[in-house]
Every structure is written in C-alpha cells, then in structure tokens.
Coordinates of C-alpha atoms and ligand atoms in Angstrom, one line a residue:
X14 CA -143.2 -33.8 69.6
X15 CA -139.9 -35.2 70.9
X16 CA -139.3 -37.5 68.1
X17 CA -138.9 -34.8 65.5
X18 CA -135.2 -35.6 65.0
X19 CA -136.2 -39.5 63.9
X20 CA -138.1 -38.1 60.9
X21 CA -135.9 -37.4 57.8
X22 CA -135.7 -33.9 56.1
X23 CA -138.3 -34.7 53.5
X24 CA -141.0 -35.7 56.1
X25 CA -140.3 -32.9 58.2
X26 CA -140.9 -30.7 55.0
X27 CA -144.1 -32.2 54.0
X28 CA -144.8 -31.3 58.3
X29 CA -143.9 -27.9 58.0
X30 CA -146.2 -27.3 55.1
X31 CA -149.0 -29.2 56.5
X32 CA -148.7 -26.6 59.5
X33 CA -148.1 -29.7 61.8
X34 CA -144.8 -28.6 63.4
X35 CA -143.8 -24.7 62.6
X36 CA -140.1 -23.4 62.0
X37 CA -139.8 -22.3 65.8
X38 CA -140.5 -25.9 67.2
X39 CA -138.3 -27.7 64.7
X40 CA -135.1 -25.2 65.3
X41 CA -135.6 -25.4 68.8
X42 CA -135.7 -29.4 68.7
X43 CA -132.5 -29.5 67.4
X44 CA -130.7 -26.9 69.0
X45 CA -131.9 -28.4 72.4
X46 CA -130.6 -31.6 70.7
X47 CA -126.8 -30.2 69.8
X48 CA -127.0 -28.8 73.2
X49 CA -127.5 -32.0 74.6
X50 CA -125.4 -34.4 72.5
X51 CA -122.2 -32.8 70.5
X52 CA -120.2 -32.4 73.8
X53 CA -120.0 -36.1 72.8
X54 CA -119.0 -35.9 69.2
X55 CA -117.9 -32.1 68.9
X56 CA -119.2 -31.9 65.4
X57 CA -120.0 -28.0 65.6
X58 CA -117.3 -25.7 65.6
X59 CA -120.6 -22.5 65.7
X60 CA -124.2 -22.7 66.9
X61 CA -125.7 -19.9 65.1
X62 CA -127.5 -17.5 68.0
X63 CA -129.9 -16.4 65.4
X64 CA -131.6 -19.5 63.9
X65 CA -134.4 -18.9 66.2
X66 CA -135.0 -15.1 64.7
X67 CA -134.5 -16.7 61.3
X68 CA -137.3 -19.7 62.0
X69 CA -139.6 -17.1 63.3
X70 CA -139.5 -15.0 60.1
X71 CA -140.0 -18.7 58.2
X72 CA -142.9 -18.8 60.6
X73 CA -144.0 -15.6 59.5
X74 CA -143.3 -15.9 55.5
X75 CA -145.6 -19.0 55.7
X76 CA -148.4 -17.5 57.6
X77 CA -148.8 -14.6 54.9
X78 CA -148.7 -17.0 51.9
X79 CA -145.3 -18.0 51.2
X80 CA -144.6 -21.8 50.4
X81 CA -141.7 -24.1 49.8
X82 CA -140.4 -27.6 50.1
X83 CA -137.5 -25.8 52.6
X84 CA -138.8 -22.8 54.0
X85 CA -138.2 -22.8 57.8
X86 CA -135.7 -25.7 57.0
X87 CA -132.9 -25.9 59.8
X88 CA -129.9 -27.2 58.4
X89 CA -126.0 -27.1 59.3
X90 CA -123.5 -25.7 56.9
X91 CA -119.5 -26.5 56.6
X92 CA -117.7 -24.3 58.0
X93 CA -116.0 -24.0 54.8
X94 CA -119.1 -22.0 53.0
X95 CA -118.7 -18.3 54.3
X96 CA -121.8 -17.2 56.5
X97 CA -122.9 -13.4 56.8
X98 CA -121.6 -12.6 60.3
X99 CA -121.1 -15.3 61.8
X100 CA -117.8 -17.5 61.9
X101 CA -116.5 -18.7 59.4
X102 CA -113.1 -20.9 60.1
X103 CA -112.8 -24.3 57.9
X104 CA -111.0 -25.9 60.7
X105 CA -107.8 -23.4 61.1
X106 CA -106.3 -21.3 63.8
X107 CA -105.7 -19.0 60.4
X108 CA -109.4 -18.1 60.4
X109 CA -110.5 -18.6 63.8
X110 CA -111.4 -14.9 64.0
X111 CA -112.8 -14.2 60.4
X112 CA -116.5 -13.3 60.3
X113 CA -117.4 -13.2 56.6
X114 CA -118.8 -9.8 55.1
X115 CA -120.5 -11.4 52.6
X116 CA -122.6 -15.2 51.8
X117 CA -121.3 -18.0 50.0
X118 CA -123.8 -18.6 47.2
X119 CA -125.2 -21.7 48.1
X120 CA -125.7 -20.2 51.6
X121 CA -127.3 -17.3 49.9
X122 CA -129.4 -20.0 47.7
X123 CA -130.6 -21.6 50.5
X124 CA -131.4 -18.5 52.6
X125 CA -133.1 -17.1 50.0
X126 CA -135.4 -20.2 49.9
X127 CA -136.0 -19.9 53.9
X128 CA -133.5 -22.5 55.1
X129 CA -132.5 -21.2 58.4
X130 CA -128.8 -21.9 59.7
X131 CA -128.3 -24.1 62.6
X132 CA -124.6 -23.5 62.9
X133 CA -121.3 -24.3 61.4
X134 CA -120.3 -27.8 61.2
X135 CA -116.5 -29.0 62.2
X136 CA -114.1 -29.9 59.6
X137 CA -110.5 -31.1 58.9
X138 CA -108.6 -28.2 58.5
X139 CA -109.1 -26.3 55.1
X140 CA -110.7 -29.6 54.1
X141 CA -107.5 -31.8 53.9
X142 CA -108.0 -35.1 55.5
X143 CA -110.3 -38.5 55.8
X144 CA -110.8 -38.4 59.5
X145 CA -111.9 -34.9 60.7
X146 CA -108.4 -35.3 63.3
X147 CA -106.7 -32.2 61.1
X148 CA -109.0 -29.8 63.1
X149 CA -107.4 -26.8 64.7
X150 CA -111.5 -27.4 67.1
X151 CA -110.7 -30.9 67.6
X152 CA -111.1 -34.5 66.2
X153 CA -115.2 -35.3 65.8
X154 CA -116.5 -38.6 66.7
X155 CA -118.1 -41.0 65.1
X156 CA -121.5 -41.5 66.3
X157 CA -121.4 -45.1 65.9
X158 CA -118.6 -45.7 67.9
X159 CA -117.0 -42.5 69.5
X160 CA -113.7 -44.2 70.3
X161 CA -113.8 -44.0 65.8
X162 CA -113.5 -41.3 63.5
X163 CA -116.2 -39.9 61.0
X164 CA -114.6 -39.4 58.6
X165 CA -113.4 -36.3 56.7
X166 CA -113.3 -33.6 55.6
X167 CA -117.1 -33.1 56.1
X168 CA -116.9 -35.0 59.3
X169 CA -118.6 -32.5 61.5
X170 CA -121.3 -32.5 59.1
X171 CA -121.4 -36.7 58.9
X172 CA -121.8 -37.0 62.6
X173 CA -124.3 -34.4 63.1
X174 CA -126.6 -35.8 60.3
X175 CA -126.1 -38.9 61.6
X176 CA -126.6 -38.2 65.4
X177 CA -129.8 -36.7 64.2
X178 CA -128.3 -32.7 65.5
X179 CA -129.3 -31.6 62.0
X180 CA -131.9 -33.0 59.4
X181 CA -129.5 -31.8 57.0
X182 CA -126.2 -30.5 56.0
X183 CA -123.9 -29.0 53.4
X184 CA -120.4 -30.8 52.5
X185 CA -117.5 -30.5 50.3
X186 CA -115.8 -33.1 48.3
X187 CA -112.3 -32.8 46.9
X188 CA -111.2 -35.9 46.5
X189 CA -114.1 -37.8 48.4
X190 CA -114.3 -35.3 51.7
X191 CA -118.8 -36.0 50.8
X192 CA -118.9 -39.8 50.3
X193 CA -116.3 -41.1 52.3
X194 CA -117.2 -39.6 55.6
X195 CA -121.1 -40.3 54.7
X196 CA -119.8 -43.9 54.4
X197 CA -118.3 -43.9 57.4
X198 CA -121.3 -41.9 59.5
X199 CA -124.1 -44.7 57.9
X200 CA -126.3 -41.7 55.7
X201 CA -126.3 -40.4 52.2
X202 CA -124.1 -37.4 50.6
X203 CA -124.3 -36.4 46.8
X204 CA -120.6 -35.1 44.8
X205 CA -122.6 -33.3 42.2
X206 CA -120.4 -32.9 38.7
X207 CA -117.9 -30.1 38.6
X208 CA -119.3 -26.8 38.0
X209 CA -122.9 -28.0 39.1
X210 CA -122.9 -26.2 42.5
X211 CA -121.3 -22.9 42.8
X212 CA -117.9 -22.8 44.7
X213 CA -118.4 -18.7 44.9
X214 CA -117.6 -18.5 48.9
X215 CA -116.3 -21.9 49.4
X216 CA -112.9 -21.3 50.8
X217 CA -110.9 -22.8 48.0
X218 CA -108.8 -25.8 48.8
X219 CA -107.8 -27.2 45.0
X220 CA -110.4 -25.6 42.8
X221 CA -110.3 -27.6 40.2
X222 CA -111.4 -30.1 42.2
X223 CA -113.8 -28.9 44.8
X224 CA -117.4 -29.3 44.4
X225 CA -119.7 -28.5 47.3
X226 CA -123.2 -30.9 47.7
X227 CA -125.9 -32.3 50.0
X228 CA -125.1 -34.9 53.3
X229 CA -128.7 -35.9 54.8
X230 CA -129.9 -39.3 55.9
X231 CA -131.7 -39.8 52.0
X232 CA -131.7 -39.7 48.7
X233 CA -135.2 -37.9 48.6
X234 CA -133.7 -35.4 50.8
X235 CA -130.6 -34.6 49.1
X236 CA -132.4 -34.1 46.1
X237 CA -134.6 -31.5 48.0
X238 CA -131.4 -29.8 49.1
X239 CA -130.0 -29.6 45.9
X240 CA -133.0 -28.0 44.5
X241 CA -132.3 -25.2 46.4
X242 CA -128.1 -25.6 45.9
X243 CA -127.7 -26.1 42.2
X244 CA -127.6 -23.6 39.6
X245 CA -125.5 -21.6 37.6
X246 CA -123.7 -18.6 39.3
X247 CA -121.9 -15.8 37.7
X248 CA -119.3 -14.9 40.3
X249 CA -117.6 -18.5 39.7
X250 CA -116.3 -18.5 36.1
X251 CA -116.5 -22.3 36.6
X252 CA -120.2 -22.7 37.1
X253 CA -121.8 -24.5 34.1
X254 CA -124.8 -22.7 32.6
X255 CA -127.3 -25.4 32.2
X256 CA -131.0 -25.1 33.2
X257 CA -131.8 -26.1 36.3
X258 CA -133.8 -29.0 37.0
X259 CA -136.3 -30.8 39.7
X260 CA -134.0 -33.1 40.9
X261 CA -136.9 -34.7 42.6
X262 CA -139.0 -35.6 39.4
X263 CA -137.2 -38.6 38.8
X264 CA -136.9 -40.7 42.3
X265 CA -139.9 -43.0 42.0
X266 CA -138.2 -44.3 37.9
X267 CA -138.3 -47.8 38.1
X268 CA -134.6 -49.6 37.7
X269 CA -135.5 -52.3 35.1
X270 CA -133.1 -52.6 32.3
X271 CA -130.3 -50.1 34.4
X272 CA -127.0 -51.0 33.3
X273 CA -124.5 -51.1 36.3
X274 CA -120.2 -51.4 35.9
X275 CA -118.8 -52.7 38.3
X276 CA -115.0 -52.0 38.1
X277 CA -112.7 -54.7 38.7
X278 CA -110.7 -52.5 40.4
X279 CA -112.7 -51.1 43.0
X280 CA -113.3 -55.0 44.0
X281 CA -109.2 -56.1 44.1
X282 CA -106.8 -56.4 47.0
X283 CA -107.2 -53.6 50.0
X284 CA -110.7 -53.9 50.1
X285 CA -111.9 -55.1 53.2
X286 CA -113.8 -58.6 53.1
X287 CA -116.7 -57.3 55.1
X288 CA -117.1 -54.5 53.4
X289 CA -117.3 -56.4 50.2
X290 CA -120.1 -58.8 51.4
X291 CA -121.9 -56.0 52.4
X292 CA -121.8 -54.1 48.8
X293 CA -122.1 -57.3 47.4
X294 CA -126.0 -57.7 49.0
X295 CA -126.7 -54.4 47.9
X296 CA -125.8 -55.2 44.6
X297 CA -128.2 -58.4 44.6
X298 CA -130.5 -55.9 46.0
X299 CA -130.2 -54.3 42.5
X300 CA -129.6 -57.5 40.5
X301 CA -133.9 -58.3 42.0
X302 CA -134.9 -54.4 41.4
X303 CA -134.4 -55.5 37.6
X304 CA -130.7 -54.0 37.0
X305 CA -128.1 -56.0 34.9
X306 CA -124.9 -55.8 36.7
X307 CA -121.7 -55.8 34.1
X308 CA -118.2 -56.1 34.8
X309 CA -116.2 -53.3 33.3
X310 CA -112.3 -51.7 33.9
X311 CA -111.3 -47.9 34.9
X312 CA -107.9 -48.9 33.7
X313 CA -106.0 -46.0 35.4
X314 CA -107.5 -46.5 38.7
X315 CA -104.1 -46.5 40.1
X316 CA -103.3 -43.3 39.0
X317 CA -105.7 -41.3 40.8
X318 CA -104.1 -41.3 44.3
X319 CA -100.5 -40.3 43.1
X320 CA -102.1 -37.8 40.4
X321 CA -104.5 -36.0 43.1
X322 CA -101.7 -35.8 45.7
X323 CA -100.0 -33.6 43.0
X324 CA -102.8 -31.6 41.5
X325 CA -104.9 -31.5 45.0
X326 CA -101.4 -30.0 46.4
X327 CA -100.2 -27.5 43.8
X328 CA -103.7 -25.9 43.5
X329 CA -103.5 -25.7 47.5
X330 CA -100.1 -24.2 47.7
X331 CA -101.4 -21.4 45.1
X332 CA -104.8 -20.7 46.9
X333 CA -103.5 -21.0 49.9
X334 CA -101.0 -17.9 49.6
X335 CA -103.6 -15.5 50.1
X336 CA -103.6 -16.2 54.1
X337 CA -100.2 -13.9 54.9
X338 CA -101.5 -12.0 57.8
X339 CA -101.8 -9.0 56.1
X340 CA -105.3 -8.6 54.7
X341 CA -107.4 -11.0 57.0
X342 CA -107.2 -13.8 59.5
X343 CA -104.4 -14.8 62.3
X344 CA -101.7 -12.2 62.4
X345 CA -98.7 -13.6 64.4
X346 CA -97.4 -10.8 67.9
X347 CA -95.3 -8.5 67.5
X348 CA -93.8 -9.3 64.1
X349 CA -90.3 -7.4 63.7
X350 CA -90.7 -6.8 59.7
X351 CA -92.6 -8.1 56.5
X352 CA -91.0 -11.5 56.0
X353 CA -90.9 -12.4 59.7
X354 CA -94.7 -11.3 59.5
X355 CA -95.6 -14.1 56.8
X356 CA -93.6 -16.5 57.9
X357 CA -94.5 -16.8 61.7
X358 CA -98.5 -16.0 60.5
X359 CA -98.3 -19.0 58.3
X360 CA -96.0 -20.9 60.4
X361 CA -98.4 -20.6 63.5
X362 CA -101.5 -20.1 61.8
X363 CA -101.4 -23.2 60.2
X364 CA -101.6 -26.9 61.2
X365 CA -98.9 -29.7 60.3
X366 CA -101.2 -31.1 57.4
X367 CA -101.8 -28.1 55.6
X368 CA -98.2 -27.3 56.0
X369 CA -97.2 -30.7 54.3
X370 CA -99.8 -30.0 51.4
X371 CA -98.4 -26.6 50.7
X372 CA -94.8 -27.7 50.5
X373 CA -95.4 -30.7 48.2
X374 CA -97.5 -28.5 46.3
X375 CA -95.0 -25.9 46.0
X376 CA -92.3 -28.6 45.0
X377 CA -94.2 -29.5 42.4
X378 CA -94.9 -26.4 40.5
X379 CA -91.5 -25.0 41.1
X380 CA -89.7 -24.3 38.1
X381 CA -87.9 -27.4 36.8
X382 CA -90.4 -29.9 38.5
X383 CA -93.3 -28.5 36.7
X384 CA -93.1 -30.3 33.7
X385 CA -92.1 -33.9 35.4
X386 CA -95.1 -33.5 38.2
X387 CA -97.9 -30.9 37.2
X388 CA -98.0 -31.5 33.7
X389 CA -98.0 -35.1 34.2
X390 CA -100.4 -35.3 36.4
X391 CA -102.5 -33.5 34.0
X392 CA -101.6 -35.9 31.5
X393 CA -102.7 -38.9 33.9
X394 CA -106.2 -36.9 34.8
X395 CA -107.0 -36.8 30.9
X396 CA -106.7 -40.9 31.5
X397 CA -108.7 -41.5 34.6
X398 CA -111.3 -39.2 32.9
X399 CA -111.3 -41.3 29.4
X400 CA -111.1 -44.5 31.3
X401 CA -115.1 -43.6 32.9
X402 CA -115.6 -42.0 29.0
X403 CA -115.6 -45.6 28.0
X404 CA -117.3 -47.1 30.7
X405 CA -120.4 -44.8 30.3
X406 CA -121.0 -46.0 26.3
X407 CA -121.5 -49.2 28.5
X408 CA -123.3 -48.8 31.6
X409 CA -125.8 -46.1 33.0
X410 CA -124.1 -46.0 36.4
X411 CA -120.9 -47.8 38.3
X412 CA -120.8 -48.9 41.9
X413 CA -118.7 -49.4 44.4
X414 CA -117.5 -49.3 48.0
X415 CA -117.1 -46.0 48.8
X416 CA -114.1 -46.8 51.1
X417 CA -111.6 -49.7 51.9
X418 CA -112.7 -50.5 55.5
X419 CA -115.1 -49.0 58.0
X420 CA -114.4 -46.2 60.8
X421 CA -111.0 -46.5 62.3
X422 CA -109.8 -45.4 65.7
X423 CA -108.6 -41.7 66.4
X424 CA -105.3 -42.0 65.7
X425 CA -104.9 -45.0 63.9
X426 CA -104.1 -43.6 60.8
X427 CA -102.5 -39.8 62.1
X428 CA -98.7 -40.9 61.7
X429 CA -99.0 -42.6 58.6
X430 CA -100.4 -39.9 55.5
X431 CA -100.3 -42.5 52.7
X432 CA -102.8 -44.7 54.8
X433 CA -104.4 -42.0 55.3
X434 CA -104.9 -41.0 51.5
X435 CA -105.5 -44.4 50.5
X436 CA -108.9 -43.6 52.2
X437 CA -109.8 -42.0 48.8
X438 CA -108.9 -44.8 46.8
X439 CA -112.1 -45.0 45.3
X440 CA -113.7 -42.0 45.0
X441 CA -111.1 -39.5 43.7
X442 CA -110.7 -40.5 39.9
X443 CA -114.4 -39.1 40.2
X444 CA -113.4 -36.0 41.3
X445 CA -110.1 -36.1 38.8
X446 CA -113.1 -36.6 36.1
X447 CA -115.4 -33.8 37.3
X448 CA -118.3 -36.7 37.5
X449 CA -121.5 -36.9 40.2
X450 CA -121.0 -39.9 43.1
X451 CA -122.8 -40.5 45.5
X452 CA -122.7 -43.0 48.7
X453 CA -125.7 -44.4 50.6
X454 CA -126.1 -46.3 53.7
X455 CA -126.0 -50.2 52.8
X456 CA -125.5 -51.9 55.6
X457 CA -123.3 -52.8 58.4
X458 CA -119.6 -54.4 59.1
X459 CA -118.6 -55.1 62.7
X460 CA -121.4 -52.6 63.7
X461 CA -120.3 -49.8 62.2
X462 CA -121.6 -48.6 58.5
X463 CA -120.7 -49.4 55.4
X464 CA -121.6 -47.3 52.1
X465 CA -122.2 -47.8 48.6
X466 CA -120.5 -45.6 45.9
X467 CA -123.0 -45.0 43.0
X468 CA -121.1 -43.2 40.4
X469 CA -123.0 -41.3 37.2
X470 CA -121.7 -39.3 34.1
X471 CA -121.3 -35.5 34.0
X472 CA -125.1 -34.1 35.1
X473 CA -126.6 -37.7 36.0
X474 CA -127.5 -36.2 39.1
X475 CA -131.0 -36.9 39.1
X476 CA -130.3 -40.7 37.5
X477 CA -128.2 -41.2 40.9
X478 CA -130.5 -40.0 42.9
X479 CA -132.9 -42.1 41.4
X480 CA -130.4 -45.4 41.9
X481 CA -130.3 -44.5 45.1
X482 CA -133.8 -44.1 46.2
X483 CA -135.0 -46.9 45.0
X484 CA -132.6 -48.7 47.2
X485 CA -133.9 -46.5 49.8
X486 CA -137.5 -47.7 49.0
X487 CA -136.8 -51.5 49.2
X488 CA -134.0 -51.1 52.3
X489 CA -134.1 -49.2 55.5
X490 CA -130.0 -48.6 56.3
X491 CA -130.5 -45.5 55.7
X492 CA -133.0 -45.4 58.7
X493 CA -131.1 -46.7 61.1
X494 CA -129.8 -44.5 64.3
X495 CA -127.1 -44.5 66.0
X496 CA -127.5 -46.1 69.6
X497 CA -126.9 -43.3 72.6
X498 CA -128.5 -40.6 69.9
X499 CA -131.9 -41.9 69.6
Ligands
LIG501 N1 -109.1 -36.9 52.0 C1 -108.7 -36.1 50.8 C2 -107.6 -35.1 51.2 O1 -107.2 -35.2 52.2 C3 -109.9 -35.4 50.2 C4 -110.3 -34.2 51.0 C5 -111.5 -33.6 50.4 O2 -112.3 -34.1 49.6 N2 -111.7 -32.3 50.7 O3 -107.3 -34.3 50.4

C-alpha cells in the first residue's frame, strides 16, 4: 500500500490490529518516505537504524498474543527526550556527540507499549525559539512553503508530521514550542498541564515551565499518544500523582451547552486580519455544534511575554550550567587550564541564542537584581494564573489564535528577538499557569495554515481533546496535505 502515509495514526492503528498492514511494512513506508523527502525540509537530525528490528519484534509480540492501540507504532521523538543509544542532541553542537545511557520516560512509556522509534526529530537549539533557525543541524522548512519556517521549537517534529514522514511525534512546549509550530505546520499538538507528562529525560530548558506532549495530524490521535505518555513518574518530583485516565473515552461528547471565553485580548491589535477570519469561522463552526461563545478578559495578558523572558531565562541559565565540558558533551582542544576549559566549551559549544538566554538569565538572578526581576516576575505569574482562575468559574474552555500571523520567511524574524518572542504572545500565560492548550488545524491564510488555540483548566485534557475532535468530525483541515508531499 503506497498510501499508508495519507491515513492518520488512529487508522493505521485500527490497520495494524486488524493484521491489514504489519509493523515491518508501516516502518519501512516511512523510512523510504524520510528518505525520499526530508532532504527537502531537514526535519531529522537521527534516523534510528534500528526501527526495523524494533517493528519486527512488534510483528512478533502481536503474532503470539499481544495487543495494543500502539504496538508496532512508528513514531518520531524530539531530540530533546534522551533515547537509549542513539543520539541525543536538542539542536546543539554541546551535545552533538552524546548517546544517552539511559531512556527518557516517556520514551520508555512508549517503548514499553511497542511504539518503535523512527528517529530524532530537529529542533531549535535546547528548545529556545519559534522558527526552528536556532539549530546547530540547520533551519527546517515548512512543508507548506519551504522558502517559510515551521515553526519552533518542535519544528522538526511539525514538518515531519505534516509532510506525512511520521504518523506521529513527540514535542515540547515551554512557552508554546507544541502549539505554535503545530499552527504553523497545519496539524494538531496537545500542552498537557504541568506535571501531567513526566519531564524525567527531557533535557531541561526552564523546568518549571516545560511540559512535554503529543504533535500528530488529530485530536483522536493525540489522545492515543497520550495514553501511552501520561502518567505519574517518580524520578520527576514534579509529576502529579493522579490516576491515569483513557483519554480517548470522551471524544465522541457532544458540545451542546459548552461554554467558550474568548479573551478580548487574544483578538486586539497584532493579530493578523486573516488569521482572525479564519478563527472567526471556526468559532461559528462551534457557535452551530451547540457551544455558547462568551466574551471574557485574561487581564494580565501583557505580562506574560516580559514575565517568561525572565523566568524562561533564569531557570535556563541554572540548568544550563551543567554543560562545562567536564562530565559530558563538547569539550573545547587543547584547553590550557580549568577556566579556559569552561569558558571556550561553552563559548563554542553553544549557539548565539542560548548564549543570550543564559546571560539575561544570569542578570536576573544575580544578587541585587533578584528581587526587582525574579521575584517579580513570580509575582506577575501568580496574576496571569488568577486571571484564567476567574475565567474558568465562567467558561469550560477559551480559544484563540494560537499565533499572530502565519509561517514567515527564514530569516525574517532572526535579527529581531523581540519579534521573534512575540510569536508566543498567546500561548505562554498557559504555560506561566501550568494549564493544557492545544491548537488544531482550522483553516488556511494566504495558503499557508492557520490554528486554533483551545485552552482548558489544570487536567481538562480529555475535555480539549474532545473540543477538538468534534471540530475534527464536522471539518477536514486537519486532513489536508501538503502539496509536493502527497
Ligand atoms: N519560543 C519560546 C522561546 O523561545 C518558547 C520555546 C518553547 O516552548 N520551548 O523560548
């Protein structure tokens, strides 16, 4: 079958346990397929030279009994998540050469299940950017329009969901590094809530921030994926011990009577006109699925750019100390003693974005500063967070664009940072709050995609999902493929 790639993740399950298509075939599709198309949109940093061993033990498991909505799976990871012997970089020269001893737990999860690893999936480098251009592999390009970027930080992962190189992949969200490059690529990507999915392995860029989650072309199939993801882990003292659930029960709920905010905010000056009329059909699209659409305020909106580029920054500059050259990763030549050691590792090791991140963060916890940034900006999170407090006694969801405009040019935006971060405008108060977005395919702006921000309260994962599959049910963005990828 040479259309396997058309089919979305949750039909190709319901193939592989009708026996219709076996692991082997369906790993081999798609590795014939990133053969053939990411020297176009460089979206893998790693193809993994033993997904075909691991689809033949799926093979096997199934043969002798063994069931499961993933088993024999293929799906990509970020290279953030650390992978059992095989390369794990997040975008930087620093780790080029580091091969992880051990499995990030939602790779783990997801093995364990019978998910078999494509490859590693290109990033910005140690997840810091909204274009995928921090790389040390490379910019990736936007399927839709190569001359445009993905999106970031989980571009790699974007474009190779939405080439159709991967039914499925694994992303990381920050400050909106999930839903804004989803956005951008035209497919769906879940932000769980803080704590939901396990960080343990996720190479840390602001922890209290970070939130690893699903980036497939459905809601139906990234509440398959999280299934396998979610869960509470004891090796990350910030994983929330809560049951698990079947984040698939609730898809088919109908929407009559949901309550939707729509934030005056997220509609004001900056956003782009045609993105608007696009999220304003979806949102008739709700208004005749039944849901009452209310105009609400996130006050503090405003703050959340300024207050992540402190907090995002200071947690960076502290997690980021541990790459010195000493214990693992890019040790500079011929270093003449310690301090020369650290500084030329770090200084060549690491790329001009992560090197401004680190010194703003560093400014702001130094001693004297602390109190006027840090502490204020933890001040300002404990308002963005109220602000959504209030909303929810209101509404069931909120929605939203999930970004100003649509794809920009490579480049566009490189000389200019604060363009850059204003990217995020609306989706980093969720991850100041610790709350579950999401953004889905809803149609199109100059031919490029446009997404919809559906944002929930803490552990409304499988409401969102819900939201969003119903959408899914009465619209067919999500469907659509990219021309030259087909
Ligand atoms: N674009 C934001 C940043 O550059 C968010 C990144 C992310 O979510 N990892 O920090």
């Amino acid at each position: 079958m040479s259309d396997l790639h058309t089919r979305s993740l949750s039909e190709l399950s319901a193939m592989l346990q009708s026996g219709e298509v076996s692991s082997v075939e369906l790993t081999q599709h798609f590795l014939q397929r990133i053969e053939q198309h990411d020297a176009q949109l460089n979206s893998f940093i790693t193809v993994a030279d033993n997904a075909l061993e691991a689809a033949k033990a799926a093979d096997d498991a199934r043969a002798k009994g063994e069931s499961g909505a993933l088993l024999g799976m293929p799906i990509a990871h970020k290279d953030i998540f650390c992978t059992k012997g095989l390369k794990t970089s997040c975008g930087s020269k620093m780790l080029d050469n580091f091969i992880s001893p051990y499995n990030a737990t939602v790779v783990e999860k997801m093995q364990q299940v019978g998910v078999v690893t494509l490859g590693k999936t290109n990033m910005d480098e140690f997840a810091m950017g909204s274009s995928n251009e921090t790389s040390f592999y490379g910019a990736v390009k936007n399927p839709w329009d190569t001359d445009c970027v993905p999106g970031g930080s989980s571009g790699g992962s974007a474009a190779s969901v939405a080439a159709r190189l991967t039914p499925a992949a694994t992303g990381t969200d920050t400050g909106g590094s999930i839903r804004q490059p989803a956005a951008l690529c035209g497919i769906t990507g879940l932000k769980p809530t803080y704590g939901r999915v396990s960080r343990y392995g996720m190479i840390a860029f602001a922890s209290s921030l970070d939130q690893g989650g699903p980036m497939a072309q459905s809601a139906s199939d990234c509440a398959l994926l999280m299934n396998a993801m979610a869960g509470f882990d004891e090796k990350d003292s910030t994983s929330i011990e809560r049951d698990t659930e079947d984040y698939t029960a609730e898809l088919d709920k109908p929407l009559d009577g949901l309550r939707i905010g729509l934030p005056k905010e997220y509609f004001g000056d900056g956003l782009d006109a045609s993105v608007n009329a696009v999220v304003q059909a979806a949102l008739q699209q709700y208004r005749d699925m039944g849901a009452e659409l209310i105009e609400i305020e996130l006050p503090n909106s405003g703050l959340s750019v300024p207050v992540y580029y402190v907090v995002a920054p200071a947690e960076a500059s502290a997690n980021l100390s541990r790459f010195d050259g000493v214990r693992y990763g890019y040790r500079c030549d011929d270093p003449k003693d310690l301090t020369d050691m650290y500084e030329r590792s770090r200084g060549e090791g690491f790329g001009a974005e992560v090197k401004r991140r680190i010194m703003v963060g560093a400014y702001a916890l130094s001693a004297g500063y602390y109190d006027a940034y840090y502490l204020k900006a933890q001040q300002c999170r404990h308002l963005i967070a109220d602000d959504f407090k209030q909303a929810f006694e209101k509404v069931d969801v909120i929605m939203g664009p999930t970004s100003p405009g649509v794809a920009f040019r490579l480049g566009e935006k490189m000389d200019d940072p604060v363009s850059m971060y204003l990217n995020d405008i609306y989706t980093i108060a969720v991850n100041l709050a610790g709350l579950p977005g999401m953004s889905i395919p809803a149609g199109f702006a100059d031919g490029k995609p446009v997404g919809l921000q559906i944002i929930g309260n803490a552990f409304s994962e499988s409401r969102l999902l819900n939201v969003a599959h119903q959408y899914q049910q009465a619209t067919d963005w999500h469907r659509r493929m990219p021309q030259g990828f087909a």
